[in-house]
């Protein structure tokens, strides 16, 4: 139940201001899972690459991780 609630909350945040309407279409469960995984992966990638001091190396690592995803 908590996982479903988290995914629904995440989907409504992505919709933004439209979430205040009484009936709003929410993406399917599979799409909500994929979106949440993508956001988590992007956050982890950003946190990891921010620790790399050399700008060229940081950019190359970001590109590599983006291709790997």
Coordinates of C-alpha atoms in Angstrom, one line a residue:
X1 CA 0.0 0.0 0.0
X2 CA 2.8 2.4 0.9
X3 CA 4.6 1.7 -2.4
X4 CA 1.4 2.5 -4.4
X5 CA 0.9 5.7 -2.3
X6 CA 4.4 6.8 -3.0
X7 CA 4.1 6.2 -6.7
X8 CA 0.7 8.1 -6.9
X9 CA 2.2 11.0 -4.9
X10 CA 5.2 11.1 -7.2
X11 CA 2.9 11.1 -10.3
X12 CA 0.7 13.9 -8.9
X13 CA 3.8 16.0 -8.3
X14 CA 4.9 15.5 -11.9
X15 CA 1.5 16.7 -13.1
X16 CA 1.8 19.9 -11.1
X17 CA -1.0 22.4 -10.8
X18 CA -3.4 20.1 -12.7
X19 CA -3.4 17.8 -9.6
X20 CA -5.9 20.1 -7.9
X21 CA -8.6 19.1 -10.4
X22 CA -11.2 16.6 -9.2
X23 CA -10.4 13.9 -11.9
X24 CA -7.0 13.8 -13.4
X25 CA -5.6 10.9 -15.4
X26 CA -2.7 9.3 -13.6
X27 CA -0.1 7.2 -15.6
X28 CA -0.3 3.5 -15.3
X29 CA 1.5 1.7 -12.5
X30 CA 4.3 0.5 -14.7
X31 CA 5.0 4.0 -16.0
X32 CA 4.9 5.5 -12.5
X33 CA 7.5 2.9 -11.4
X34 CA 9.7 3.7 -14.4
X35 CA 9.5 7.4 -13.7
X36 CA 10.4 7.0 -10.1
X37 CA 13.4 4.8 -11.0
X38 CA 14.6 7.3 -13.5
X39 CA 14.4 10.2 -11.1
X40 CA 16.3 8.2 -8.4
X41 CA 19.0 7.2 -11.0
X42 CA 19.4 10.8 -12.1
X43 CA 19.7 12.0 -8.5
X44 CA 22.3 9.4 -7.7
X45 CA 24.2 10.2 -10.9
X46 CA 24.2 13.9 -10.1
X47 CA 25.4 13.3 -6.5
X48 CA 28.2 11.0 -7.7
X49 CA 29.4 13.3 -10.4
X50 CA 29.3 16.4 -8.2
X51 CA 32.2 14.9 -6.2
X52 CA 34.4 14.8 -9.3
X53 CA 36.6 17.9 -9.3
X54 CA 37.9 17.9 -12.9
X55 CA 35.2 19.3 -15.2
X56 CA 36.1 17.3 -18.3
X57 CA 36.2 14.1 -16.3
X58 CA 32.9 14.9 -14.7
X59 CA 31.3 15.5 -18.1
X60 CA 32.7 12.3 -19.5
X61 CA 31.4 10.3 -16.5
X62 CA 27.9 11.9 -16.9
X63 CA 27.9 11.0 -20.6
X64 CA 28.9 7.4 -19.9
X65 CA 26.3 7.0 -17.2
X66 CA 23.7 8.5 -19.4
X67 CA 24.5 5.9 -22.1
X68 CA 24.5 3.1 -19.6
X69 CA 21.0 3.9 -18.5

